[in-house]
Structures are given as structure tokens and as C-alpha cells.
Amino acid sequence: MLLLLPAAAVPAFAITTIVVPTWGIAPPTSYAAVSAGAHAADLVAGLGGLAAGLLAWAEPRTRRLGVLAVAAGALWFAPDWEGWEGGPSIVRSLAAGIAPLLAALLAHLVLVYPTGRLDGRAGRWIAVVLYVAAVTIALGQALVRDPFLDVGCWRDCLTNSFLVHRDPGLASALDDGWAAMRIAAGTAVALVVPTRMLGGSPAARRLLAPALAPACALGGAEIAYGALLLARPVEDPRDTAFLAVFFARSIALAAAAVAITWAVARQRRVRTAVARLAARLGERPAPGTLSGVLAAALGDPQLAVVYQLPDGRYIDAAGMPASGAPAPGRVATPVRRAGREVAVVVHDAALLDESSLEREIGGAARLAVDNERLQAEVFAQVADLRASRARIVEAGDAERRRLERDLHDGAQQRLLALSYDLRLAHASAVRDGNDRVAGTLAAAVEEAVTALGELRDLAHGIYPAILTEAGLGPALATLADTAPLPVGIRQVPDARFSATLETATYVTIAELVDDAVRRGASHASVGLRHHGHELVVSVSDDGMDRRAAPIHVVDRVGALGGAVRVKGTSARAVIPCA
Amino acid sequence: MRVVVADDVMLTREGIVRLLQAASVEVVAEAEDADSLIRHVAVSDPDAAIVDIRMPPTHTDEGIVAAQRIRAEHPDVAVLVLSHYVEPAYALRLLEEHPEKVGYLLKERVFDVAVLVDALRRLADGETVVDPTIVARLVRRKRQDDPLDELTPRERETLELVAEGLSNSAIAMRLFVTQRTVEAHVKQIFLKLGLDANPASHRRVRAVLAYLRSTG
């Protein structure tokens, strides 16, 4: 049904251009008949509307806009048909009847630009009121206007094929109503775009900008036309004022056609971008490709595609935490598949809604969405695991530090105080000449000193306090002091690092040195370099070849996102640091 | 001799105080943290302060910091830091700026009141005191091509005593040799190890400790 309209518009346009306006008739029965220039302006405006409408019609995402534009282009020619000198009176009467619809149609077109959808209560009301008014006036004119009795008649003064009841008074009042409606519709046309732009986001303003000048011009010309009709009851196409307004309306409509063409071109760009994305699917797009493509295609640089994990958190394509709650002025539109939310697009509120998003993303891009979502989930899981590993190691270290401190502040201090007492008791026993007791107490003091030494070694083994207090340099020097083989230490950076990193580094070196001892080495050499964002630990020795890094070292370094490599008798651990 | 004792653990502090009293050393004040220690030192003008290495608020190295401050502000007051840690790093830090009249001993060392009193007396005389356990550990540290192998057993013994902070005359008494012999040993040791510090200065203790710690 809808396809009939453009199909009919083409022959109608052909007849209009060739047959209908006849120059040189006095008085002229249409503006196009006034002069070659007026004819050209008439054709450019109507043809422009039709052509832009057909273009939009061919593009699925602007089809609704296209329907309206084709209708507007066709209706533009209605007054020419009405003034078809010698044409069938049914055609001329029908043209006269439908002509008033153009003003309402133009307002509708501006209200729905560029998506073709009528958003907002105010917009809907404006459209409904204007259509009702236009239909009422058109019907009224068709039923009661007898052109023969109309003093202002100039296009078709012969017959009205639909006349039911002759009423010149009512017909004249409807004429004034039509003029008033033009003013109302013109006002709407002129104000809608600036109003929508003022209230809209930057992205919405970018979308509406091409329509601003044409809509304002079109509205202004309609207002002028209506005002002129009210001021002068008899419309004369040769009158300078009327002719000027006609040219203004023609140019404005042609400009509006350009704006519609721009909207179509923009939609084409989006489609091409999505098609390119689909083409790239074969090459496994990198994470973030989808949001990049959509952002570029939709002209919203801040557009983000996020995915929800089963636990409710949102992540981006790289698996990093993201916000599913949009900032003010932005909205989160879900992409659903079989009722399940597979992704959320956070974008400018003016750009998309759920159904158009479905269209934008298209069938091919769905694969990209799935692919990216699965990848993002894996990334997020890996990040979670890494964080959890690091937390476990960190908790263990904190526990060891606490144990060391407890030993130092508790058992060691008590044993010490006990020893002081033993020593005092020993001194007094010696003074009293009680040799047996003095001997026992001296032995007890010796025992206490031994116990303190063992306790100190135990505490140091649990956690070397010097590491927290003085850093890796002194801690490694002490490690070398007590190692059962010579340990050469080179290049220890003076800088301090996080407790986690320092502990991991210390433990790594201690374990690798122990390993050297186990493999029968006679000396070991330790190097430590701070290299940009990583700490590089290397331990080499002269023992038997290492088969693999000690598992404890692999776990330690791995927990911090690092790696250990073993080659011959040397091991190298690279640990990322902030 | 008049001393101030600072330790945040009451049991330990009381133990030290009673040991000192038994040895007829006058304890003029007791402190629980570094701030009150500094105040007591300023007010009581003691001969020495005995300071716990770990004190509030952070329980890390408050004792070392307080010792350095006392040495800087009251050059006549000797400071003996007591610690649980066999850590040359702390001793080296302590000797860094004011190498005389400072000591670093393990807490169990002072069970022997004679050792404690001896350390205080040596500090009062301007010597340095470094715990023998620390020195022994450094001297016995495993080394590749150990330069200490070049030393005779007597030189080695002398080196340890130098590192412990003893003066040449104290070493002479300890080893039952003349001071001149000790001077000759020390000179020989410094030559063999390639130490370029002045063998007679206060700073030789730190130089020897740092040397022992750095050679692997």
C-alpha cells in the first residue's frame, strides 16, 4: 500500500512538469504559470521533496521519514493540479481538497526529523491538533465551497465535484481558518528544531543541526503566507508580496529536502560501519572494537558497550570494571537475545532506543557482541583470580608479620624479663654463698639465652622485621650473612616498594638461594633491578642445572602477575610493580 | 653513674632497672616512649641512656632515631640501644653520624650485669659498643675468595675486637699484648683488607662493619 504512493508520485510529477502549468494564460491559475522562474522554483521544491523522500524510503532506517517527505513533495504540487486549466474537474477538486494537509505534514516532518519517530507528549499533541484542523478544513471546503460563488477564487473557479451544500459564508470562514492554520503550523515548524536543540545533548544537537535553517525558513515562509492571506482576501500570484512568499516557500522546501538527504547519508554511514564490523568478524576483532565502531558510526565518542557478569557487576570489553549506571544525559540501552540481556550500550540519550539499537547492531554484529562478551567474561574471571591469588598471598604475609611482632612483643619480652630475674636470683645466691642454687640458676640463665636465640631465629624465619623497616637492601644483606654459602648481592635499588612486592621479592630470592644449596652450589649471585614498571630478580649459581623454578616461587611471583624463567643454573623472575 | 632507661615493656624495663640497681648504677628516670625519653635526658642530664629499639608509636626504629637525636643534642650523653635483632643494618645506622658514645647490644647480652656495666663505662669513655654476636656473624659470613683468609689468627681476633668498638688500649688488655702491638696489627689489617679509613679514628668501627657486610 505504502509503495503505491511513490509509484504514483512519479507519473504525477511528470504530468505536472509538462502539462499542468500553462504560461501566458491571463490570469494565471497557478504560481508555476506566472513565469519560467516561478515554474522552476515550483519544480525544484516539489521534486526535491520527492527525490529526498524516495532516497529516505530506500534506506530502511529512514523509511518513515521518506514516506512523509514523499507525501510532502506530492502535496506541494496539489495547487498546481487544482489550477490545471482544462484538466478533469474531479482531479482539480481532489487536489483542492487535499492541499491544506501540506502545512500539517511539514510540521510532522520537522517533529520526527531525523529518526522518523514522534517522541514526547508535546510533539504528539502538536501533530494531532494540526492534522485534525487540516482534515476538518479540507473536508469542510470539499463539502460546502462552490468555487463559482467564491470571490477570491483563482485556481479553479468552475466546479467542486464533492459539493454537497453550497455555503459561501462558511467557505470563506474556512479559508480564513486555513490561513490561521498555516500560521500555527508555520510557528510549530519554525520553533520545533531550536527547542529540541536547546533541550538536547551535544550529540542530539549535532543530529538536528542540518534541519535548523531549513525548518526556520520553512516555518517563517508559512507564517508569512498565512498572514498575507488573512490581510488580503484575494490571492494574486502576480502580486510581488505573494510571489516573494512563494519563492521563499519553494527555496525552504528544497533546503529541507537537502536536510533529509543528509539524514539518509548519515544512516548509510552507520550501516556501512556495521557492515565493516561484520566483515572483520572473521579476523576476531580486538576487545573494544564494538564500542569503537558504534561510537564512530553513531557520532557519540563516549559510547560504551558494557557486559554484565552473573554476579551483577558490569565490565567493559577488556574485563575491567565498568559502570552499568549511565551518567546524567546518557542512557543504558540493553541488547537482548531471547529475553536475555547480552550487553548494555551506554550512550547519549538522543541517539538510540532499544529497537533501533537492535537494528544498528544487526544480525552480523550480534556475533561480535557474543564474541566480545565471552572474551570480556574470561578477562574479568582472570582478573578476579589474580586479585584473589594476590589477596591470599597478602593475607599470609600479613599473618606472618603479625606472628613475628607477637613473638617479639610477647614471648621474647617475657623470656627476657624472666632471665633478668634469674640473673638477679643468681647474683643473690652467689652473695649468700649458696653454690648449689647459684649453679642451677646459672644453668637456667644459659638455657634462657639459648631459648632467646632460638626464638629470635624462629621470628626472623617467620618474617624478617628488617624487611619492613629498612627494605630489600638490608634484608638481603642479612640473608647473605646467614646463608650457608657465599651469596654475592649486586645492584639492589634503594627505593622502597609495597610490602607485598618486597616480601615476594625477598621470599623469591631466599627460596632460589635455598634451591642453590640443595643443588650443591658453592656460591650464588643475586641481582635485583628496577626496570620501569617491573622488578627483575636474577639468581645464578654454580650448582647442577635447575630443572624448574621452585613451585613456591612460581606461585609467589604469579600471584603478583609476574613470571619466573629458568635457564641452566640461573633463574629470572619478573614482577610487575606500580 | 646516672642513667635513663627507656623501654615500653614494663617487665623488661623493670628487669634492666633492677640489674642496674644491683650494680649500684643510679637510674634517674624511666621512660615508656621516645618523647618522654628525650624530655628526661634534657631534664636529668644523665651520663647515659639505655634505649629499646622498638617503642611506640610505630614499634619500628624509634630507638635508633631517639639515639641519634640525643647524640646530636646532648654530646655528653652516651646512648646504648638494646635490641632483639641481630641486624648489622641497625648498628650501621646508629654509627652513621655520631660514631662515638653509641652502642648496640642484644637484650640478652645485658643479663650479665658485668657486661652491661662494662658497656656503659666504655661508652662513657667515648668508645663504641657493637654486640659481639653481630660482629661474629659478619666475620663468619661465607665469602668467595674470602679476603679475611689473608689475616693471621691474631689479626682476625683483633679485627673482631675493633668491630666490637674496643679501643686499642682495651684490645691490648683483652689480648694481653702491648698497645703498640695492637696498633701494628690494626695497621696490617687495614692494609690487607684495603680499608682506607684512618685506623685510629672513631669511624674505623663503622668502616670495618660496612666492609665486612659488603664483601661477598
Coordinates of N, CA and C in Angstrom, one line a residue, chain B residues 45-177:
Chain B
D45 N 69.9 15.3 82.8 CA 71.3 15.3 82.4 C 72.1 14.1 82.8
P46 N 71.7 12.9 82.3 CA 72.4 11.7 82.8 C 73.7 11.5 82.1
D47 N 74.4 10.4 82.5 CA 75.7 10.1 81.8 C 75.3 9.2 80.6
A48 N 74.2 8.4 80.7 CA 73.9 7.5 79.6 C 72.4 7.3 79.5
A49 N 72.0 6.9 78.4 CA 70.6 6.5 78.2 C 70.6 5.1 77.6
I50 N 69.7 4.2 78.2 CA 69.6 2.8 77.7 C 68.2 2.8 77.0
V51 N 68.3 2.5 75.7 CA 67.1 2.7 74.9 C 66.7 1.4 74.2
D52 N 65.4 1.1 74.3 CA 64.8 -0.1 73.5 C 64.7 0.4 72.0
I53 N 65.0 -0.5 71.1 CA 65.0 -0.1 69.7 C 63.5 0.1 69.2
R54 N 62.6 -0.7 69.7 CA 61.2 -0.7 69.3 C 60.4 0.0 70.4
M55 N 59.8 1.1 70.0 CA 59.0 1.8 71.0 C 57.8 2.4 70.3
P56 N 56.8 2.8 71.1 CA 55.6 3.4 70.4 C 56.0 4.7 69.7
P57 N 55.3 5.2 68.7 CA 54.0 4.7 68.3 C 54.1 3.6 67.2
T58 N 55.2 3.5 66.4 CA 55.2 2.6 65.3 C 55.9 1.3 65.6
H59 N 56.6 1.2 66.7 CA 57.3 0.0 67.1 C 58.2 -0.5 66.0
T60 N 59.0 0.5 65.4 CA 59.9 0.1 64.3 C 61.3 0.5 64.8
D61 N 61.7 1.7 64.5 CA 63.1 2.1 64.8 C 63.2 3.4 65.6
E62 N 62.1 3.6 66.4 CA 62.1 4.8 67.3 C 63.3 5.0 68.1
G63 N 63.9 3.8 68.6 CA 65.0 3.8 69.5 C 66.3 4.4 68.8
I64 N 66.4 4.0 67.5 CA 67.6 4.5 66.7 C 67.5 6.0 66.5
V65 N 66.2 6.4 66.1 CA 66.0 7.8 65.9 C 66.3 8.6 67.1
A66 N 65.7 8.1 68.3 CA 65.9 8.9 69.5 C 67.4 8.9 69.9
A67 N 68.1 7.8 69.7 CA 69.5 7.8 70.0 C 70.3 8.8 69.2
Q68 N 70.0 8.9 67.9 CA 70.7 9.8 67.1 C 70.4 11.3 67.5
R69 N 69.2 11.5 68.0 CA 68.8 12.8 68.4 C 69.5 13.2 69.7
I70 N 69.6 12.2 70.6 CA 70.2 12.5 71.9 C 71.7 12.8 71.6
R71 N 72.3 12.0 70.7 CA 73.7 12.2 70.4 C 74.0 13.6 69.8
A72 N 73.0 14.0 69.0 CA 73.2 15.3 68.3 C 72.9 16.5 69.3
E73 N 72.0 16.3 70.2 CA 71.6 17.4 71.0 C 72.3 17.4 72.4
H74 N 72.7 16.2 72.8 CA 73.5 16.2 74.1 C 74.7 15.4 73.9
P75 N 75.8 16.0 73.4 CA 77.0 15.2 73.0 C 77.6 14.5 74.2
D76 N 77.3 14.9 75.5 CA 77.9 14.3 76.6 C 77.2 13.0 77.0
V77 N 76.0 12.8 76.6 CA 75.2 11.7 77.0 C 75.5 10.5 76.1
A78 N 75.9 9.4 76.6 CA 76.1 8.2 75.9 C 74.8 7.5 75.7
V79 N 74.6 6.7 74.5 CA 73.4 6.0 74.3 C 73.7 4.6 74.0
L80 N 73.0 3.7 74.7 CA 73.1 2.2 74.4 C 71.7 1.7 74.0
V81 N 71.7 1.3 72.7 CA 70.4 0.8 72.2 C 70.4 -0.7 72.4
L82 N 69.3 -1.2 73.0 CA 69.1 -2.6 73.2 C 68.1 -3.2 72.2
S83 N 68.4 -4.3 71.7 CA 67.5 -4.8 70.6 C 67.5 -6.4 70.7
H84 N 66.4 -6.9 70.1 CA 66.3 -8.3 69.9 C 66.9 -8.8 68.6
Y85 N 67.2 -7.8 67.7 CA 67.6 -8.1 66.3 C 69.1 -8.2 66.1
V86 N 69.6 -9.3 65.5 CA 70.9 -9.4 65.1 C 71.0 -8.8 63.7
E87 N 70.9 -7.4 63.7 CA 70.8 -6.8 62.4 C 71.9 -5.7 62.2
P88 N 73.0 -6.0 61.5 CA 74.0 -5.0 61.3 C 73.5 -3.7 60.7
A89 N 72.4 -3.8 60.0 CA 71.9 -2.6 59.4 C 71.6 -1.5 60.5
Y90 N 71.0 -2.0 61.6 CA 70.7 -1.0 62.7 C 71.9 -0.5 63.3
A91 N 72.9 -1.4 63.5 CA 74.1 -0.9 64.2 C 74.8 0.1 63.3
L92 N 74.8 -0.2 61.9 CA 75.5 0.7 61.0 C 74.8 2.1 61.0
R93 N 73.5 2.0 61.1 CA 72.7 3.3 61.0 C 73.0 4.1 62.3
L94 N 73.1 3.4 63.4 CA 73.4 4.1 64.7 C 74.7 4.8 64.7
L95 N 75.7 4.1 64.0 CA 77.1 4.7 64.0 C 77.3 5.7 62.9
E96 N 76.3 5.9 62.1 CA 76.5 6.7 60.9 C 76.9 8.1 61.2
E97 N 76.2 8.8 62.0 CA 76.5 10.3 62.2 C 77.4 10.6 63.4
H98 N 77.2 9.9 64.5 CA 78.0 10.1 65.7 C 78.6 8.8 66.2
P99 N 79.7 8.5 65.6 CA 80.2 7.1 65.9 C 80.8 6.9 67.3
E100 N 80.9 7.9 68.1 CA 81.4 7.6 69.4 C 80.2 7.7 70.4
K101 N 80.5 7.0 71.6 CA 79.5 7.0 72.7 C 78.1 6.4 72.3
V102 N 78.1 5.6 71.3 CA 76.9 4.8 71.0 C 77.1 3.3 71.0
G103 N 76.1 2.6 71.4 CA 76.3 1.2 71.5 C 75.0 0.5 71.0
Y104 N 75.2 -0.8 70.5 CA 74.1 -1.6 70.0 C 74.3 -3.0 70.6
L105 N 73.5 -3.4 71.6 CA 73.6 -4.7 72.2 C 72.3 -5.5 72.1
L106 N 72.5 -6.8 72.1 CA 71.3 -7.6 72.2 C 70.8 -7.6 73.6
K107 N 69.5 -7.7 73.8 CA 69.0 -7.6 75.1 C 69.5 -8.7 76.1
E108 N 69.7 -9.9 75.5 CA 70.1 -11.0 76.4 C 71.6 -10.8 76.9
R109 N 72.3 -9.9 76.1 CA 73.7 -9.7 76.5 C 73.8 -9.1 77.9
V110 N 72.8 -8.2 78.2 CA 72.9 -7.4 79.4 C 72.4 -8.2 80.6
F111 N 72.1 -9.5 80.5 CA 71.8 -10.4 81.6 C 73.0 -10.3 82.6
D112 N 74.1 -10.3 81.9 CA 75.4 -10.3 82.7 C 75.6 -8.9 83.0
V113 N 75.3 -8.6 84.3 CA 75.4 -7.2 84.7 C 76.8 -6.6 84.5
A114 N 77.8 -7.5 84.6 CA 79.2 -7.0 84.3 C 79.3 -6.5 82.9
V115 N 78.7 -7.2 81.9 CA 78.8 -6.8 80.6 C 78.1 -5.4 80.4
L116 N 76.9 -5.3 81.1 CA 76.2 -4.0 81.0 C 77.0 -2.9 81.5
V117 N 77.5 -3.1 82.7 CA 78.3 -2.0 83.4 C 79.6 -1.7 82.5
D118 N 80.2 -2.7 82.0 CA 81.4 -2.5 81.2 C 81.0 -1.7 79.9
A119 N 79.9 -2.1 79.3 CA 79.5 -1.3 78.1 C 79.2 0.1 78.5
L120 N 78.6 0.4 79.6 CA 78.3 1.8 80.0 C 79.6 2.5 80.2
R121 N 80.5 1.8 80.9 CA 81.8 2.5 81.2 C 82.5 2.8 79.9
R122 N 82.6 1.9 78.9 CA 83.2 2.1 77.7 C 82.6 3.3 76.9
L123 N 81.3 3.3 76.9 CA 80.6 4.4 76.2 C 80.9 5.7 76.9
A124 N 81.0 5.7 78.2 CA 81.3 7.0 78.9 C 82.7 7.5 78.6
D125 N 83.6 6.5 78.3 CA 84.9 6.8 77.9 C 85.1 7.3 76.4
G126 N 83.9 7.3 75.7 CA 84.0 7.7 74.3 C 84.1 6.6 73.3
E127 N 84.1 5.3 73.8 CA 84.2 4.2 72.9 C 82.9 3.9 72.2
T128 N 82.9 2.9 71.3 CA 81.7 2.4 70.7 C 81.5 1.0 71.1
V129 N 80.2 0.6 71.2 CA 80.0 -0.8 71.6 C 79.1 -1.5 70.5
V130 N 79.6 -2.5 69.9 CA 78.8 -3.3 69.0 C 78.7 -4.7 69.5
D131 N 77.5 -5.3 69.5 CA 77.3 -6.6 70.0 C 78.2 -7.7 69.4
P132 N 78.9 -8.5 70.1 CA 79.8 -9.5 69.6 C 79.1 -10.5 68.7
T133 N 77.8 -10.8 68.9 CA 77.1 -11.7 68.0 C 77.0 -11.2 66.6
I134 N 76.8 -9.9 66.5 CA 76.7 -9.2 65.2 C 78.0 -9.3 64.5
V135 N 79.1 -9.0 65.2 CA 80.4 -9.0 64.7 C 80.8 -10.4 64.2
A136 N 80.5 -11.3 65.1 CA 80.8 -12.7 64.8 C 80.1 -13.2 63.5
R137 N 78.9 -12.8 63.4 CA 78.1 -13.2 62.3 C 78.7 -12.6 61.0
L138 N 79.1 -11.4 61.1 CA 79.7 -10.7 59.9 C 81.1 -11.3 59.5
V139 N 81.9 -11.6 60.6 CA 83.2 -12.1 60.3 C 83.1 -13.5 59.7
R140 N 82.1 -14.3 60.2 CA 82.0 -15.7 59.8 C 81.1 -15.8 58.5
R141 N 80.7 -14.7 58.0 CA 79.9 -14.8 56.8 C 80.6 -15.5 55.7
K142 N 79.9 -16.3 54.9 CA 80.5 -17.1 53.8 C 80.9 -16.2 52.7
R143 N 82.1 -16.2 52.3 CA 82.5 -15.4 51.2 C 83.3 -16.2 50.1
Q144 N 83.2 -15.7 48.9 CA 84.0 -16.4 47.8 C 85.4 -15.7 47.9
D145 N 86.5 -16.4 47.8 CA 87.8 -15.9 47.9 C 87.9 -14.9 49.0
D146 N 87.6 -15.4 50.3 CA 87.5 -14.6 51.4 C 88.7 -13.8 51.7
P147 N 88.7 -12.4 51.7 CA 89.9 -11.6 52.0 C 90.3 -11.8 53.4
L148 N 89.4 -12.3 54.3 CA 89.8 -12.4 55.7 C 90.8 -13.6 55.9
D149 N 90.8 -14.5 54.9 CA 91.8 -15.6 54.9 C 93.2 -15.1 54.9
E150 N 93.4 -13.9 54.4 CA 94.7 -13.3 54.4 C 95.3 -13.0 55.8
L151 N 94.3 -12.9 56.8 CA 94.7 -12.4 58.1 C 95.2 -13.6 59.0
T152 N 96.2 -13.3 59.8 CA 96.6 -14.3 60.8 C 95.5 -14.4 61.9
P153 N 95.5 -15.5 62.6 CA 94.5 -15.7 63.6 C 94.5 -14.5 64.6
R154 N 95.6 -14.0 65.0 CA 95.7 -12.9 65.9 C 95.1 -11.6 65.3
E155 N 95.4 -11.4 64.0 CA 94.8 -10.3 63.3 C 93.3 -10.4 63.2
R156 N 92.9 -11.6 63.0 CA 91.4 -11.8 62.9 C 90.7 -11.5 64.2
E157 N 91.4 -11.9 65.3 CA 90.9 -11.7 66.7 C 90.8 -10.1 66.9
T158 N 91.9 -9.5 66.5 CA 92.0 -8.0 66.6 C 90.9 -7.3 65.8
L159 N 90.6 -7.9 64.6 CA 89.6 -7.3 63.7 C 88.2 -7.3 64.4
E160 N 87.9 -8.5 65.0 CA 86.6 -8.6 65.7 C 86.5 -7.6 66.8
L161 N 87.6 -7.4 67.6 CA 87.5 -6.5 68.7 C 87.4 -5.1 68.2
V162 N 88.1 -4.8 67.1 CA 87.9 -3.4 66.5 C 86.4 -3.2 66.1
A163 N 85.9 -4.2 65.5 CA 84.5 -4.1 65.1 C 83.5 -4.0 66.3
E164 N 83.9 -4.6 67.4 CA 83.0 -4.5 68.6 C 83.1 -3.1 69.2
G165 N 84.1 -2.3 68.7 CA 84.2 -1.0 69.2 C 85.3 -0.7 70.3
L166 N 86.1 -1.7 70.5 CA 87.1 -1.5 71.5 C 88.2 -0.6 71.0
S167 N 88.8 0.1 72.0 CA 89.9 1.0 71.6 C 91.2 0.1 71.6
N168 N 92.3 0.7 71.1 CA 93.5 -0.1 71.0 C 94.0 -0.5 72.4
S169 N 93.8 0.4 73.4 CA 94.3 0.0 74.7 C 93.4 -1.1 75.3
A170 N 92.1 -1.0 75.0 CA 91.2 -2.1 75.5 C 91.5 -3.4 74.9
I171 N 91.8 -3.4 73.6 CA 92.2 -4.6 72.8 C 93.5 -5.2 73.4
A172 N 94.4 -4.3 73.7 CA 95.7 -4.7 74.3 C 95.5 -5.4 75.6
M173 N 94.6 -4.9 76.4 CA 94.3 -5.5 77.7 C 93.7 -6.9 77.5
R174 N 92.7 -6.9 76.6 CA 92.0 -8.1 76.3 C 92.9 -9.2 75.8
L175 N 93.8 -8.9 74.9 CA 94.7 -9.9 74.3 C 96.0 -10.1 75.0
F176 N 96.2 -9.4 76.1 CA 97.4 -9.4 76.8 C 98.6 -9.1 76.0
V177 N 98.5 -8.1 75.2 CA 99.7 -7.6 74.4 C 99.9 -6.1 74.7

